[in-house]
Short mmCIF file of C-alpha atoms in Angstrom, two decimals:
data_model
loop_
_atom_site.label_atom_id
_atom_site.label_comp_id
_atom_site.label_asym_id
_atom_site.label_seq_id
_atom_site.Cartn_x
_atom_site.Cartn_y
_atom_site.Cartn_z
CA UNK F 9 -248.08 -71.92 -31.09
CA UNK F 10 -246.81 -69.63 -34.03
CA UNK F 11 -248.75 -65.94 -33.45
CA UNK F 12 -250.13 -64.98 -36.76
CA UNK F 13 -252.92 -61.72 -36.81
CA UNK F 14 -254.32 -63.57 -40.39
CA UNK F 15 -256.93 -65.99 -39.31
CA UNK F 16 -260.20 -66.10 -38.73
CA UNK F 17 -260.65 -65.37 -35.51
CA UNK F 18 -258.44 -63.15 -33.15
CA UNK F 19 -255.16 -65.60 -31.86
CA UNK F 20 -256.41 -65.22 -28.35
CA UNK F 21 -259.50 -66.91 -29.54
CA UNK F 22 -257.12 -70.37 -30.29
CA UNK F 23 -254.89 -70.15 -27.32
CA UNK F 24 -258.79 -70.18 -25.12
CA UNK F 25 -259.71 -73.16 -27.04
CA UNK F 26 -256.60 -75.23 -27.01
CA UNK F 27 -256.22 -74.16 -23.40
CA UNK F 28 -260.02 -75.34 -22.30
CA UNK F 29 -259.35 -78.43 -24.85
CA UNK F 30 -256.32 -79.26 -21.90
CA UNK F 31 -258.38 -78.85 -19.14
CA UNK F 32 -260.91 -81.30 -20.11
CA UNK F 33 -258.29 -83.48 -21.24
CA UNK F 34 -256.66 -83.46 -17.38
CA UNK F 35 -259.72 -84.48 -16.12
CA UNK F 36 -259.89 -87.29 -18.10
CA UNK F 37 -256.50 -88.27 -17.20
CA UNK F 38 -255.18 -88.17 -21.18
CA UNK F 39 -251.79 -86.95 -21.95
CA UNK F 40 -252.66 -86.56 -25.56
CA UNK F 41 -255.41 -86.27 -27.82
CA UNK F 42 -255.37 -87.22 -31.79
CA UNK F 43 -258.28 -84.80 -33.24
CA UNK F 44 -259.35 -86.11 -36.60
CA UNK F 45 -262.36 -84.87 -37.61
CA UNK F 46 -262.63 -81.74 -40.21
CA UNK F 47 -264.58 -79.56 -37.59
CA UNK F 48 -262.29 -79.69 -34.77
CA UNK F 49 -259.59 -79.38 -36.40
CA UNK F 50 -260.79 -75.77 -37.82
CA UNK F 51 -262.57 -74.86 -34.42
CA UNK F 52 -259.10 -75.77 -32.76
CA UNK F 53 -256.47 -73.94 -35.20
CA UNK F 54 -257.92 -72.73 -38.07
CA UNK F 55 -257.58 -75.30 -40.58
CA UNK F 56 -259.39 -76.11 -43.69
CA UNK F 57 -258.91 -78.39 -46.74
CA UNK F 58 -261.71 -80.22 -48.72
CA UNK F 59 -259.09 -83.22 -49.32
CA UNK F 60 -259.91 -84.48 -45.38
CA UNK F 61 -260.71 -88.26 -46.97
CA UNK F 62 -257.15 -88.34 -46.29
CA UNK F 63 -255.81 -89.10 -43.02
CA UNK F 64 -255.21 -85.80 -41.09
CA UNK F 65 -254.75 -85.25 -37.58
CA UNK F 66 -253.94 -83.13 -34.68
CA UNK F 67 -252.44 -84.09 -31.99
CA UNK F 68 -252.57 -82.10 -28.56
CA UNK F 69 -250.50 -82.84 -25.84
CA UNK F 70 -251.11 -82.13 -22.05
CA UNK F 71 -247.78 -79.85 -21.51
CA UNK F 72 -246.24 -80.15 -24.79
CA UNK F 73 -246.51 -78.23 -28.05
CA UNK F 74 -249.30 -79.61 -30.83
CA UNK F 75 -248.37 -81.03 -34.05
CA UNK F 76 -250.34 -82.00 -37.03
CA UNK F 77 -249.93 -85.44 -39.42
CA UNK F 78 -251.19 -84.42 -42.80
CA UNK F 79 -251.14 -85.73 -46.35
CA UNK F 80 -247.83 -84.08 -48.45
CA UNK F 81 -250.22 -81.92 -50.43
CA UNK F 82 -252.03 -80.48 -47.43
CA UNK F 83 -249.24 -79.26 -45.30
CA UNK F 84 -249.66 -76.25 -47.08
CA UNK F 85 -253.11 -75.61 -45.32
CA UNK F 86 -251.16 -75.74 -42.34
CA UNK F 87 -248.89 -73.60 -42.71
CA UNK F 88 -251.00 -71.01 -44.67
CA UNK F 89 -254.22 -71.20 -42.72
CA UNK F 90 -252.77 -71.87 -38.94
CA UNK F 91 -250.78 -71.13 -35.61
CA UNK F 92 -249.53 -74.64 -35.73
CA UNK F 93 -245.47 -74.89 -36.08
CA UNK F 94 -244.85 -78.84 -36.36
CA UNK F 95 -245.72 -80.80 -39.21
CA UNK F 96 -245.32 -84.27 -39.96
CA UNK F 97 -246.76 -85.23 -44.18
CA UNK F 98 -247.06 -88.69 -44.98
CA UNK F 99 -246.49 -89.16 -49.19
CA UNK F 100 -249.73 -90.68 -51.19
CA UNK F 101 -247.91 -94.12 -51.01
CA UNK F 102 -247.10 -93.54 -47.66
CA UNK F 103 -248.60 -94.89 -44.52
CA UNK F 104 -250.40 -92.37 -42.36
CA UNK F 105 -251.13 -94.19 -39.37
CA UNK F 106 -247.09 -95.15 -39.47
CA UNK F 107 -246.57 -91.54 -39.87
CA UNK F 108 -248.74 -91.09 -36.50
CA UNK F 109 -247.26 -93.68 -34.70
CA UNK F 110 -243.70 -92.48 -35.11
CA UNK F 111 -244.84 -89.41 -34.48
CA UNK F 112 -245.79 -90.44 -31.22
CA UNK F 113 -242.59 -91.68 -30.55
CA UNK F 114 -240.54 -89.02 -31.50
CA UNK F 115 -242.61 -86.52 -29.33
CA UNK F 116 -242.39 -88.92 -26.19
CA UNK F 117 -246.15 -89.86 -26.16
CA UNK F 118 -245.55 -93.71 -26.75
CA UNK F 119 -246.81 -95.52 -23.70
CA UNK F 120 -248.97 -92.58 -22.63
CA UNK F 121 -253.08 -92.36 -22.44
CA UNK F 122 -253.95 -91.15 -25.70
CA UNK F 123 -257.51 -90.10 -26.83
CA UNK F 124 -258.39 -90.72 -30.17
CA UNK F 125 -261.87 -89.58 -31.76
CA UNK F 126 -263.54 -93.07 -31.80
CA UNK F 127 -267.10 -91.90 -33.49
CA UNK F 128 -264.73 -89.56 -35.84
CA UNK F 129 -266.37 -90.09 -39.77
CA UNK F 130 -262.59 -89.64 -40.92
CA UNK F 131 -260.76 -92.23 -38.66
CA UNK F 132 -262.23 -94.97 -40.61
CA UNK F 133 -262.28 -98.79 -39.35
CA UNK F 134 -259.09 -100.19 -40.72
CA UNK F 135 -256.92 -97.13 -39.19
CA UNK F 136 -258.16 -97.55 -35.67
CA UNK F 137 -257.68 -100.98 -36.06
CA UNK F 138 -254.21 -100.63 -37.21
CA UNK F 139 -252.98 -98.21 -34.32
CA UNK F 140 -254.50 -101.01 -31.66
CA UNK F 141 -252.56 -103.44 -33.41
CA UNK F 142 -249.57 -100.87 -32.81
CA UNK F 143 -249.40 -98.90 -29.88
CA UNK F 144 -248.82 -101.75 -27.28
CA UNK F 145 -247.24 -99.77 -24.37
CA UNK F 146 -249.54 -97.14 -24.41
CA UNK F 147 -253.72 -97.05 -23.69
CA UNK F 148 -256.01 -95.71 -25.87
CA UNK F 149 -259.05 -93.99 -25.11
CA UNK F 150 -262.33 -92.85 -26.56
CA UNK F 151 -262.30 -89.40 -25.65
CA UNK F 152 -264.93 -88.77 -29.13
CA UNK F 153 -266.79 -85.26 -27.70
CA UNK F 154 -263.58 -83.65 -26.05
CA UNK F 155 -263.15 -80.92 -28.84
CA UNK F 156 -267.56 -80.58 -29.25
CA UNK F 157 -267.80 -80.17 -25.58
CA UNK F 158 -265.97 -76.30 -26.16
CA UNK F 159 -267.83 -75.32 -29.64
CA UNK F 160 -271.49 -76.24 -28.95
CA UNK F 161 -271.63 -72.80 -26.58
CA UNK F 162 -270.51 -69.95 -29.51
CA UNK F 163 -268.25 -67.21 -28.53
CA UNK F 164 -269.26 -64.00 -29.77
CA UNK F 165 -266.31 -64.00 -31.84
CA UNK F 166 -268.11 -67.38 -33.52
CA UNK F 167 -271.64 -65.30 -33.08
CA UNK F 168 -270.41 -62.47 -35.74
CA UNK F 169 -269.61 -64.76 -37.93
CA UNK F 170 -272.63 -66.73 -38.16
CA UNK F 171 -274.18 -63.30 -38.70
CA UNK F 172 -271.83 -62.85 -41.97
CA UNK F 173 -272.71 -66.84 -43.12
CA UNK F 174 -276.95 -65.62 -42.13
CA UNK F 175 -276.62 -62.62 -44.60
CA UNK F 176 -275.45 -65.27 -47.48
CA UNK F 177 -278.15 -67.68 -46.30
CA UNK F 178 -281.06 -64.42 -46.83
CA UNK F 179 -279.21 -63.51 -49.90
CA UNK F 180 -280.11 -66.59 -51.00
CA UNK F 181 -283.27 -66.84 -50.30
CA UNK F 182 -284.81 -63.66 -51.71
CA UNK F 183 -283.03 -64.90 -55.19
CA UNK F 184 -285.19 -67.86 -54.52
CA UNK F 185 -288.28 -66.11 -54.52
CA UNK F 186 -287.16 -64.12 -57.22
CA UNK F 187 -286.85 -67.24 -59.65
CA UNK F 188 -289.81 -69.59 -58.33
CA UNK F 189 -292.46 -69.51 -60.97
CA UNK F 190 -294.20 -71.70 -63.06
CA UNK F 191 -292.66 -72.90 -65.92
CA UNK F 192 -289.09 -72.66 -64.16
CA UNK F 193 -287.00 -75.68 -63.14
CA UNK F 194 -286.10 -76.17 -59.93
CA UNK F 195 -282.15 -75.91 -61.77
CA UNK F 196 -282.83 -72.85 -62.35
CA UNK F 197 -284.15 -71.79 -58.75
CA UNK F 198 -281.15 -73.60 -57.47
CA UNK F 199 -278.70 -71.81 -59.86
CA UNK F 200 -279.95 -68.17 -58.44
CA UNK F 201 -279.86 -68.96 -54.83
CA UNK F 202 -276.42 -70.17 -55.18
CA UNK F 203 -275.25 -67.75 -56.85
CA UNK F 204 -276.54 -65.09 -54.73
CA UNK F 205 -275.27 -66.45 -51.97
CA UNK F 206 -271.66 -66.44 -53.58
CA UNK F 207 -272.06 -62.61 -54.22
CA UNK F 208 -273.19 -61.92 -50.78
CA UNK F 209 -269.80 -63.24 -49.59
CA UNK F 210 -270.66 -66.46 -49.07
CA UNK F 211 -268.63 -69.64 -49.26
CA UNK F 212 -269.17 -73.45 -50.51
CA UNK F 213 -271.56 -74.47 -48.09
CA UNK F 214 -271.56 -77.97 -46.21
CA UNK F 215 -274.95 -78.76 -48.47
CA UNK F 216 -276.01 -77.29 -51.45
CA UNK F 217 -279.63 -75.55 -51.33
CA UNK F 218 -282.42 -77.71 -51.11
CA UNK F 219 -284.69 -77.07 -54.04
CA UNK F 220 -288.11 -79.34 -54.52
CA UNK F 221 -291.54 -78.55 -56.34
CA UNK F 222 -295.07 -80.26 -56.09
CA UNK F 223 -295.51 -83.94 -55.04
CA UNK F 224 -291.38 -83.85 -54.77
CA UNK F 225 -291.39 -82.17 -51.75
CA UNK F 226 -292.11 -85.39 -50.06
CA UNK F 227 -289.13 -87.10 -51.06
CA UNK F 228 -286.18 -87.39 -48.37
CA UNK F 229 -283.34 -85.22 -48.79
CA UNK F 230 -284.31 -84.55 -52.24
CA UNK F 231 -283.33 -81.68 -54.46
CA UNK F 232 -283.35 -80.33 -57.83
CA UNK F 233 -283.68 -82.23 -60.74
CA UNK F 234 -284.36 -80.14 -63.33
CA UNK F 235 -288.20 -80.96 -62.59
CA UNK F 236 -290.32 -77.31 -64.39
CA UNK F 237 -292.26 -76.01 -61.60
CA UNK F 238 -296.37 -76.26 -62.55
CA UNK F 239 -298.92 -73.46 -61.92
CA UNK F 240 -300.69 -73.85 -58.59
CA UNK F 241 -297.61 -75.62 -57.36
CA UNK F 242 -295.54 -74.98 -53.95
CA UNK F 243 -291.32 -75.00 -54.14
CA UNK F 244 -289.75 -75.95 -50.46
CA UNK F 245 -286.65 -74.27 -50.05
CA UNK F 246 -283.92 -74.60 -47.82
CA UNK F 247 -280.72 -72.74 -47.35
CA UNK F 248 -277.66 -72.88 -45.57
CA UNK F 249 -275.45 -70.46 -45.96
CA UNK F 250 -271.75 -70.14 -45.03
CA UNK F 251 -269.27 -68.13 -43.82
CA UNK F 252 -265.60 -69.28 -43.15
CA UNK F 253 -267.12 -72.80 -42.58
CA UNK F 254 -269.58 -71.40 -39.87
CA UNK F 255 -273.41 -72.04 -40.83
CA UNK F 256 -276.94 -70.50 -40.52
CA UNK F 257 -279.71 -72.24 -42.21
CA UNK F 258 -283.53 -71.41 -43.27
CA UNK F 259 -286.54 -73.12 -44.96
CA UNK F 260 -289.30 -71.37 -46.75
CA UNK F 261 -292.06 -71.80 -49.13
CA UNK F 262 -292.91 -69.90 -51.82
CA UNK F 263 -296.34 -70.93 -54.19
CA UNK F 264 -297.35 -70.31 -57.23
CA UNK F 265 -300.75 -69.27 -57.24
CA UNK F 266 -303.74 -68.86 -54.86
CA UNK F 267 -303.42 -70.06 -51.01
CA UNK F 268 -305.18 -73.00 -49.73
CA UNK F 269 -307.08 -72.94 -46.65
CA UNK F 270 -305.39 -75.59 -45.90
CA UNK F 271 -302.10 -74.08 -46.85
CA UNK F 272 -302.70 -70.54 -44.96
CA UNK F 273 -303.62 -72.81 -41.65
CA UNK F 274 -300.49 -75.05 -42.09
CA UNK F 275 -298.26 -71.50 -42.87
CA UNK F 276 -300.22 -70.69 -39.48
CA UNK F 277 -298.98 -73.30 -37.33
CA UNK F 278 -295.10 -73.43 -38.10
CA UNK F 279 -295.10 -69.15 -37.44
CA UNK F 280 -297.21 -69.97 -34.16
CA UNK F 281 -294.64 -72.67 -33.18
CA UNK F 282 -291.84 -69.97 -34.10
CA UNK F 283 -293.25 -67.03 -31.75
CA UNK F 284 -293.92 -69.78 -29.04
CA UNK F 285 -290.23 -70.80 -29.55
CA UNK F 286 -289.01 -67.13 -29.39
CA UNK F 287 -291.06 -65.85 -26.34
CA UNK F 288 -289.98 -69.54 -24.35
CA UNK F 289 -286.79 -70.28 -24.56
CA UNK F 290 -283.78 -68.97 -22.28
CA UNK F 291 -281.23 -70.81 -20.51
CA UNK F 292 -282.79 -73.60 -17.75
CA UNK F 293 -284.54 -75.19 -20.55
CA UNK F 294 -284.14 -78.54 -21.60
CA UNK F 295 -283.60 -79.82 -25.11
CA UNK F 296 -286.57 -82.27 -24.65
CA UNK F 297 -288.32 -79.21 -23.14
CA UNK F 298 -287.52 -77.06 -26.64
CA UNK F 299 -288.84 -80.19 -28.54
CA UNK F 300 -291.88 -80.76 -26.78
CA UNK F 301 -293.14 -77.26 -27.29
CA UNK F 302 -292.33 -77.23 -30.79
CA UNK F 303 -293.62 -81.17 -31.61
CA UNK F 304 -297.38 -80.80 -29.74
CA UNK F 305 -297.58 -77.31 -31.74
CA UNK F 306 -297.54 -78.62 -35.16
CA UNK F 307 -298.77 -82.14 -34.72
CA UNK F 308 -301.87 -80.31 -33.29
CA UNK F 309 -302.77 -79.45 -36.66
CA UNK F 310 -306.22 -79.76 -38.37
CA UNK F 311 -304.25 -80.73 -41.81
CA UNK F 312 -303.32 -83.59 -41.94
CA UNK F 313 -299.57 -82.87 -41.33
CA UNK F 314 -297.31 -84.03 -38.80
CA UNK F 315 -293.37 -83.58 -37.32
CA UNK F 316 -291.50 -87.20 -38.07
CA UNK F 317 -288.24 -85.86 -37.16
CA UNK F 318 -286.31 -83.72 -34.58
CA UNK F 319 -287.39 -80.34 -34.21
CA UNK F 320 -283.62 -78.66 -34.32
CA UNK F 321 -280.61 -78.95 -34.40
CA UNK F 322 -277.02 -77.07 -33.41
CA UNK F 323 -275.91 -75.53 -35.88
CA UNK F 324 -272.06 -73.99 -36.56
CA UNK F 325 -268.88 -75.40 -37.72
CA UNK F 326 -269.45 -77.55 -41.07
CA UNK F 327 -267.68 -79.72 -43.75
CA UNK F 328 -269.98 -81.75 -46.27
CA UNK F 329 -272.00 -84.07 -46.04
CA UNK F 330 -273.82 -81.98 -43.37
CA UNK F 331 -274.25 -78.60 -42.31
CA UNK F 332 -275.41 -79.41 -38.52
CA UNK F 333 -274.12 -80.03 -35.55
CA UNK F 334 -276.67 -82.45 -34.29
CA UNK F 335 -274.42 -84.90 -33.18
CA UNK F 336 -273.72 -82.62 -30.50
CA UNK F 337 -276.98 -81.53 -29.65
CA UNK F 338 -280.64 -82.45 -31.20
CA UNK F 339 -283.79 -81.13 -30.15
CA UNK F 340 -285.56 -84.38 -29.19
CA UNK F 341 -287.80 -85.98 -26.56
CA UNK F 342 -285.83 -87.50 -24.08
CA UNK F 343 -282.79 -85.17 -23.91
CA UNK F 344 -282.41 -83.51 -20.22
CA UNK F 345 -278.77 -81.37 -21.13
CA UNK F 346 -279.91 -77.78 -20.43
CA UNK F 347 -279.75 -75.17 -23.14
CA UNK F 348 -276.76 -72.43 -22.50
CA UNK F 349 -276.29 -69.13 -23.71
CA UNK F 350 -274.33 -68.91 -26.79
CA UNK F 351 -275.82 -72.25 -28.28
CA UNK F 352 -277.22 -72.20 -32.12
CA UNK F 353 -280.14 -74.03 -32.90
CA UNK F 354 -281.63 -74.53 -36.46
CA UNK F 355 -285.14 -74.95 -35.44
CA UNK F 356 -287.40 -76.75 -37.99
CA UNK F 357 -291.10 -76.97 -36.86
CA UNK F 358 -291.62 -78.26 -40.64
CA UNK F 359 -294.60 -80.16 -41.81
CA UNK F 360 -295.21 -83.12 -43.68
CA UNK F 361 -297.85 -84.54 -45.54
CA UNK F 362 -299.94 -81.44 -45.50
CA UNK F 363 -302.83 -82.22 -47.79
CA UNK F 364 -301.37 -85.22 -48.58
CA UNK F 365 -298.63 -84.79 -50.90
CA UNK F 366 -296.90 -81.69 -49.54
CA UNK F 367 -294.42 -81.07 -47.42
CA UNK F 368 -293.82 -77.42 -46.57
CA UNK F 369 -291.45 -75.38 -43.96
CA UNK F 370 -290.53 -72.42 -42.48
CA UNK F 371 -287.55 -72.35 -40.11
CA UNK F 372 -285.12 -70.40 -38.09
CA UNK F 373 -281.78 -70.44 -36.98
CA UNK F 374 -281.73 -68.83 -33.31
CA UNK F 375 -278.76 -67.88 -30.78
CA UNK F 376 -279.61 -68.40 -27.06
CA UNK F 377 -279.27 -65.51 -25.05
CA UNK F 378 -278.42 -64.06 -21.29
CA UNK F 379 -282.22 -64.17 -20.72
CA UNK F 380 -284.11 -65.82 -23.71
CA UNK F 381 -283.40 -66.34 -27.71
CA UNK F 382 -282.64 -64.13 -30.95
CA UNK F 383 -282.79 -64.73 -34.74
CA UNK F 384 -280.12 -64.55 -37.17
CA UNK F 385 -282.54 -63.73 -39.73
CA UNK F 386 -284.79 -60.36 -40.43
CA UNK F 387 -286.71 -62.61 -43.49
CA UNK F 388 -290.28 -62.77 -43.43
CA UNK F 389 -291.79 -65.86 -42.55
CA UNK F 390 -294.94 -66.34 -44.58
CA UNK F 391 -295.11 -67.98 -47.72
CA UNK F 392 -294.06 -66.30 -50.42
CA UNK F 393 -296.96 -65.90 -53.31
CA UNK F 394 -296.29 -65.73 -56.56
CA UNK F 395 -298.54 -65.37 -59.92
CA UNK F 396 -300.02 -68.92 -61.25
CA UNK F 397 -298.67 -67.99 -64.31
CA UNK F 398 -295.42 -67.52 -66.32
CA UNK F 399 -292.91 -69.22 -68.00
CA UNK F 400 -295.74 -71.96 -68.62
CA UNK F 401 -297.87 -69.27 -69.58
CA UNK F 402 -295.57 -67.57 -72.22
CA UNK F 403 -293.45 -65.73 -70.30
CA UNK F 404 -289.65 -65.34 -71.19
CA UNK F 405 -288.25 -64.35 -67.68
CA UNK F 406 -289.14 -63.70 -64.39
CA UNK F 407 -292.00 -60.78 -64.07
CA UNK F 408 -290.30 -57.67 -62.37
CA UNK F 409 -293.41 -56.23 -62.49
CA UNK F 410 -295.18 -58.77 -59.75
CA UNK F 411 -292.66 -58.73 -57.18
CA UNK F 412 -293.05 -62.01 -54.69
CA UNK F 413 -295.51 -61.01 -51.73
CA UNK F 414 -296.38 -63.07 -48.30
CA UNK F 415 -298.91 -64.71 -47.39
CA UNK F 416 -300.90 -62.88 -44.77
CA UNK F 417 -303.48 -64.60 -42.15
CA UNK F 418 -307.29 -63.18 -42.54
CA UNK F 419 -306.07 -60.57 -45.18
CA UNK F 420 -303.79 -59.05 -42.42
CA UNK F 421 -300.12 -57.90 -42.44
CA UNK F 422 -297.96 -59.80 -39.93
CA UNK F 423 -294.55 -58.29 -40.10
CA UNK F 424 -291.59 -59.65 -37.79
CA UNK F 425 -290.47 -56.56 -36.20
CA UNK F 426 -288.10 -58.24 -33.64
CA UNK F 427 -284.53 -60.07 -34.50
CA UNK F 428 -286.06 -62.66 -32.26
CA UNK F 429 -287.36 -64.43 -33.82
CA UNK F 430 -274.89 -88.29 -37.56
CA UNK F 431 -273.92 -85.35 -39.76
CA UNK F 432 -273.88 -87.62 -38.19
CA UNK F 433 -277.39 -88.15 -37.30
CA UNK F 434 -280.16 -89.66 -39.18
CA UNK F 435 -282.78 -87.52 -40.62
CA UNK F 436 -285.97 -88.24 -42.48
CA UNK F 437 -286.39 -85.49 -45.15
CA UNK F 438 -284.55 -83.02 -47.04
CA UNK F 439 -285.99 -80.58 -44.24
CA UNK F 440 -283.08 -81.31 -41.85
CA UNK F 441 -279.87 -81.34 -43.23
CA UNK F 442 -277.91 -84.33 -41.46
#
């Protein structure tokens, strides 16, 4: 391992992983892994590239130094993001998974247990199927989880920087506010949050913002459209923003015009299911316990609405398509692993079909601590309200006279004093990211 005092994290931060990474792999009896997927290969050494449709890979031996198979044009990331020393690029009409075999070979791994990344979205089909058809002296081994095993428990190394990617993500946000009103498109909305994310330091995010208006909001996954936003109307939002490829995510809901009853008592729920969340959970707790507590909140509802998905997710290292890490951990019924400190959560007690035709959200992304849970976030959580009126109405801009205000319960103030508050996994809506 090269020492280098230029990456993201501190180098002793590496050397812990790679030498945990070992540990795990000895009990599994492996003498090698090959890590393939984008994640790992950052949480392990650093290493970033959006061109990871190509075949990339680190290997880790049990006593020997690591090496990395690239793509010709990516080596560079290696050698200008990384501690790693060997390199071995394959050419575009090369053959990658030749390039890993002989690499094998030459590094005396041929005929040993190798793990390979079996569930890995970038070690498609054809190129496990090639190095079975290949690797005849050796045995290969699922070891899929190895790498996920060390970053689902955040070291507070990781923890600051989630704190950079949350100030992007509430950047974002308030510029959302800011440009919800009635006569804008939900391009436009899009356009501000994005780009005040960018000038809060932010980075490309796995997932653009999500950005829906009116009956839209029911629609899976959708976004903007360049759909004008009508008077009376809610906008869902949902933002993740990023920081050196770590993630924090929030949902909120801003509308345009009066609140419903029905609104203010769905607005009611998801905060209730938020303090419940952030007064409950510590260490000891299940993830089925976390997602029982927040599911019987908010499908005891008097609108209408109800939970269809998973209540959270873990939330940290991402490449697109996804900005979670729920194929590590989601909170769902049925899951007895115990919550840690120094796991993430994106917790979504979100609600669909409120009145019908509505789906609205407010969310949190939370770290679990020594002796309960904190937020990333100081944003408050009621909906936003803004004026029925304005574009639609003959305005030319956004009003800087009516700045956005909450919505408050029974005319009073509730202000959120405390900081408590696959990708690979199927979701429903566009209020999970996955």
């Amino acid at each position: 391992m090269r020492q280098r005092d230029d990456m993201t994290f501190p180098f002793e931060e590496y050397e812990r992983r790679v030498r945990e990474l070992r540990e795990r792999m000895a009990e599994r009896l492996l003498d090698a892994v090959v890590i393939t997927d984008p994640e790992n290969l950052m949480y392990l050494t650093d290493y970033q590239t959006t061109g990871y449709s190509f075949f990339q890979a680190l290997v880790v031996p049990l006593d020997d130094e690591p090496f990395m198979i690239t793509r010709h044009l990516e080596e560079s990331n290696v050698h200008a993001r990384t501690w790693v020393e060997k390199t071995r690029p394959y050419p575009d009409t090369g053959d990658a998974i030749q390039k890993l075999l002989s690499a094998l070979r030459e590094f005396g791994l041929y005929g040993k247990n190798v793990g390979y990344e079996r569930n890995s979205y970038f070690f498609p089909a054809y190129h496990q199927d090639s190095i079975h058809t290949n690797f005849l002296d050796g045995r290969l081994m699922d070891c899929f989880g190895i790498v996920e095993e060390g970053r689902v428990r955040k070291s507070p190394a990781e923890v600051e920087i989630m704190r950079r990617a949350a100030a992007a993500t509430e950047a974002g946000m308030r510029a959302g506010f800011e440009a919800c009103e009635a006569g804008v498109t939900e391009n436009e909305i899009g356009a501000a949050i994005s780009a005040a994310m960018f000038r809060a330091g932010g980075e490309p995010p796995a997932v653009m913002p999500y950005v829906v208006s009116g009956p839209r909001s029911m629609i899976g996954h959708a976004t903007w459209e360049g759909r004008t936003v009508q008077p009376g109307e809610h906008v869902f939002l949902e933002v993740g923003g990023c920081f050196r490829r770590y993630h924090t995510a929030m949902m909120r809901t801003v509308v345009c015009g009066e609140l419903t009853d029905v609104m203010r008592q769905a607005q009611e729920r998801m905060k209730f299911a938020l303090d419940e969340v952030h007064k409950q959970v510590q260490p000891g707790l299940t993830v089925s316990d976390v997602d029982n507590l927040v599911r019987n909140i908010i499908n005891d509802n008097m609108v209408g609405a109800s939970l269809i998905t998973r209540s959270g997710y873990s939330i940290g290292i991402a490449f697109p398509p996804s900005w979670d890490e729920g194929y590590i951990i989601s909170l769902k019924q049925g899951d007895s692993r115990v919550l840690k400190e120094g796991m993430t959560f994106h917790l979504i007690p979100w609600m669909w079909g409120v009145e019908g035709n509505k789906t609205v959200g407010i969310s949190d992304t939370f770290l679990v601590t020594a002796d309960g849970c904190e937020s990333f976030f100081t944003l408050d959580r009621d909906f936003v309200l803004k004026p029925a009126s304005g574009k639609a109405a003959g305005s030319t801009k956004p009003s800087a006279a009516a700045p956005p205000r909450a919505a408050k319960a029974n005319g009073e103030d509730h202000h959120h004093e405390h900081r408590t508050d696959h990708r690979k996994n199927q979701g429903a809506t566009h209020a999970e990211s996955d």
